[in-house]
Amino acid sequence: MDTVVLSAWSSPLFLLILFRLGGLFLTAPIFAGSHLPIPFKIGLALSLTVSLYPLLGKSALLARGMEPFSLALSIVGEVAVGVVIGLAARLLFVGVSLAGELAGVQMGLGIANVVDPQFPQQASIVAQFLELMTILTFLTLHGHHAFLEAVWASFESIPLGTFSGAAAAGAASVLVALFGKSLVLALRLSSPIMVAVLITNVAMGLLARVAPQLNFFAFGLSVTFIVGLLVLLVSLPLLTHLIGVSTGQVRLELFTLLRSLSYAVR
């Protein structure tokens, strides 16, 4: 086994598989989070590469060997393929995180941030809650299985060493469309809280005009927080349904991306 692995390291095929998976783990949901140590990600990429190496076989292009410059360009292309596939799946989590940020700011939690393990930055408590709910829904609906299925299908749709500028342009158009869908998802998830808090602020503004002697500023933040929290609890079934539907569409979006890339590399 050790001899096979050592000989595989000298194969362009092994390196291209490894770098595609490495690019994937840079942006893929759950795997790209800072909660997973880098040595674990490297070991996982190596393990998957060793498993896939004998299954993929050697294409005619790679069997002849590659020049160092061509190999370097192909490695860059494979990293790009992995990054694009992972980013397409991660845009769902981006939309959920944005929804949590919008809702958190409206609830007065803009300064109550915690470290987000999915993204190496600060995130509001509401965003963290929605992200954790999305991860659980993603795993419950076997989204990780669909993701791994798309990874395997990518080697058939986009053969190793064939990524080109035309494929990059096709991937960019698909990612832009997916980003638009993530923005729509963010607005749909955050709209109940945003509308409720807006109505609350308007009502308190009218009361302040009617009874100016009352200090609404002293308890305004508490009222908006309580209203936002109640609306969040009441709308949890709706939010769970929207997240579940979006999670179920991840597989469809990934294979749409692969079809777009496969047409570009032909």
Short mmCIF file of C-alpha atoms in Angstrom, two decimals, residues 96-229:
data_model
loop_
_atom_site.label_atom_id
_atom_site.label_comp_id
_atom_site.label_asym_id
_atom_site.label_seq_id
_atom_site.Cartn_x
_atom_site.Cartn_y
_atom_site.Cartn_z
CA VAL A 96 -28.77 32.34 5.95
CA SER A 97 -25.92 34.26 7.61
CA LEU A 98 -26.98 37.47 5.89
CA ALA A 99 -30.56 36.93 7.05
CA GLY A 100 -29.35 36.53 10.62
CA GLU A 101 -27.24 39.68 10.38
CA LEU A 102 -30.17 41.72 9.05
CA ALA A 103 -32.51 40.40 11.74
CA GLY A 104 -29.92 40.85 14.48
CA VAL A 105 -29.27 44.48 13.61
CA GLN A 106 -33.00 45.24 13.59
CA MET A 107 -33.37 43.57 16.99
CA GLY A 108 -30.60 45.72 18.46
CA LEU A 109 -28.02 42.92 18.59
CA GLY A 110 -25.56 44.59 16.24
CA ILE A 111 -22.92 44.83 18.98
CA ALA A 112 -23.59 41.40 20.52
CA ASN A 113 -21.41 39.36 18.18
CA VAL A 114 -19.68 36.02 18.65
CA VAL A 115 -17.06 34.17 16.62
CA ASP A 116 -18.58 32.35 13.65
CA PRO A 117 -16.91 28.94 13.06
CA GLN A 118 -18.23 28.79 9.49
CA PHE A 119 -16.73 32.15 8.54
CA PRO A 120 -13.57 33.47 10.26
CA GLN A 121 -15.26 36.65 11.47
CA GLN A 122 -17.71 38.03 14.00
CA ALA A 123 -21.39 37.20 13.54
CA SER A 124 -24.57 38.13 15.37
CA ILE A 125 -26.22 35.68 17.73
CA VAL A 126 -29.24 35.36 15.42
CA ALA A 127 -26.96 34.57 12.46
CA GLN A 128 -25.21 31.89 14.51
CA PHE A 129 -28.54 30.38 15.53
CA LEU A 130 -29.82 30.24 11.95
CA GLU A 131 -26.52 28.81 10.68
CA LEU A 132 -26.56 26.01 13.25
CA MET A 133 -30.16 25.25 12.31
CA THR A 134 -29.13 25.19 8.63
CA ILE A 135 -26.24 22.79 9.34
CA LEU A 136 -28.54 20.42 11.23
CA THR A 137 -31.12 20.58 8.43
CA PHE A 138 -28.39 20.08 5.83
CA LEU A 139 -27.13 16.95 7.57
CA THR A 140 -30.63 15.64 8.32
CA LEU A 141 -31.63 15.87 4.66
CA HIS A 142 -28.37 14.13 3.65
CA GLY A 143 -27.04 17.26 2.01
CA HIS A 144 -23.50 16.05 2.63
CA HIS A 145 -24.29 12.92 0.59
CA ALA A 146 -25.48 15.06 -2.31
CA PHE A 147 -22.35 17.15 -1.97
CA LEU A 148 -20.05 14.11 -2.14
CA GLU A 149 -22.09 12.79 -5.07
CA ALA A 150 -21.50 16.07 -6.89
CA VAL A 151 -17.78 15.87 -6.13
CA TRP A 152 -17.60 12.42 -7.73
CA ALA A 153 -19.69 13.57 -10.70
CA SER A 154 -17.35 16.53 -11.20
CA PHE A 155 -14.57 14.17 -12.31
CA GLU A 156 -16.85 12.91 -15.09
CA SER A 157 -18.28 16.30 -16.07
CA ILE A 158 -14.95 18.12 -15.89
CA PRO A 159 -12.09 15.71 -16.64
CA LEU A 160 -8.83 16.43 -14.87
CA GLY A 161 -6.69 19.01 -16.61
CA THR A 162 -9.47 20.36 -18.86
CA PHE A 163 -10.58 23.48 -16.94
CA SER A 164 -10.31 26.55 -19.17
CA GLY A 165 -11.25 30.20 -19.40
CA ALA A 166 -14.56 29.34 -21.05
CA ALA A 167 -15.39 27.07 -18.12
CA ALA A 168 -14.48 29.87 -15.70
CA ALA A 169 -16.88 32.22 -17.50
CA GLY A 170 -19.66 29.64 -17.32
CA ALA A 171 -19.00 29.07 -13.63
CA ALA A 172 -19.08 32.82 -12.96
CA SER A 173 -22.52 33.18 -14.54
CA VAL A 174 -23.91 30.29 -12.50
CA LEU A 175 -22.40 31.62 -9.27
CA VAL A 176 -23.88 35.08 -9.89
CA ALA A 177 -27.31 33.49 -10.31
CA LEU A 178 -26.82 31.47 -7.11
CA PHE A 179 -25.73 34.58 -5.23
CA GLY A 180 -28.94 36.29 -6.33
CA LYS A 181 -30.93 33.35 -4.99
CA SER A 182 -29.05 33.56 -1.68
CA LEU A 183 -29.99 37.24 -1.38
CA VAL A 184 -33.64 36.37 -2.01
CA LEU A 185 -33.40 33.66 0.67
CA ALA A 186 -31.88 36.17 3.10
CA LEU A 187 -34.76 38.60 2.58
CA ARG A 188 -37.37 35.85 2.92
CA LEU A 189 -35.85 34.59 6.17
CA SER A 190 -35.36 38.01 7.76
CA SER A 191 -38.54 39.73 6.52
CA PRO A 192 -40.85 38.60 9.39
CA ILE A 193 -38.53 40.06 12.02
CA MET A 194 -37.70 43.17 10.01
CA VAL A 195 -41.37 43.96 9.36
CA ALA A 196 -42.36 43.35 13.00
CA VAL A 197 -39.54 45.54 14.33
CA LEU A 198 -40.35 48.26 11.78
CA ILE A 199 -43.99 48.33 12.89
CA THR A 200 -42.84 48.44 16.52
CA ASN A 201 -40.52 51.38 15.86
CA VAL A 202 -43.26 53.27 14.00
CA ALA A 203 -45.69 52.63 16.86
CA MET A 204 -43.19 53.86 19.45
CA GLY A 205 -42.49 56.93 17.31
CA LEU A 206 -46.20 57.78 17.22
CA LEU A 207 -46.50 57.24 20.96
CA ALA A 208 -43.51 59.51 21.51
CA ARG A 209 -45.33 62.25 19.60
CA VAL A 210 -48.51 61.73 21.61
CA ALA A 211 -46.79 61.43 25.00
CA PRO A 212 -43.41 63.21 24.74
CA GLN A 213 -42.94 63.07 28.51
CA LEU A 214 -42.33 59.32 28.27
CA ASN A 215 -38.72 58.32 27.64
CA PHE A 216 -39.15 55.74 24.88
CA PHE A 217 -35.44 55.75 24.18
CA ALA A 218 -34.76 54.14 27.57
CA PHE A 219 -36.76 50.99 26.84
CA GLY A 220 -36.98 51.13 23.04
CA LEU A 221 -34.15 48.64 22.49
CA SER A 222 -35.65 46.21 24.98
CA VAL A 223 -39.04 46.38 23.27
CA THR A 224 -37.60 45.80 19.79
CA PHE A 225 -35.51 42.89 21.10
CA ILE A 226 -38.49 41.24 22.78
CA VAL A 227 -40.70 41.71 19.72
CA GLY A 228 -37.99 40.37 17.41
CA LEU A 229 -37.37 37.37 19.66
#
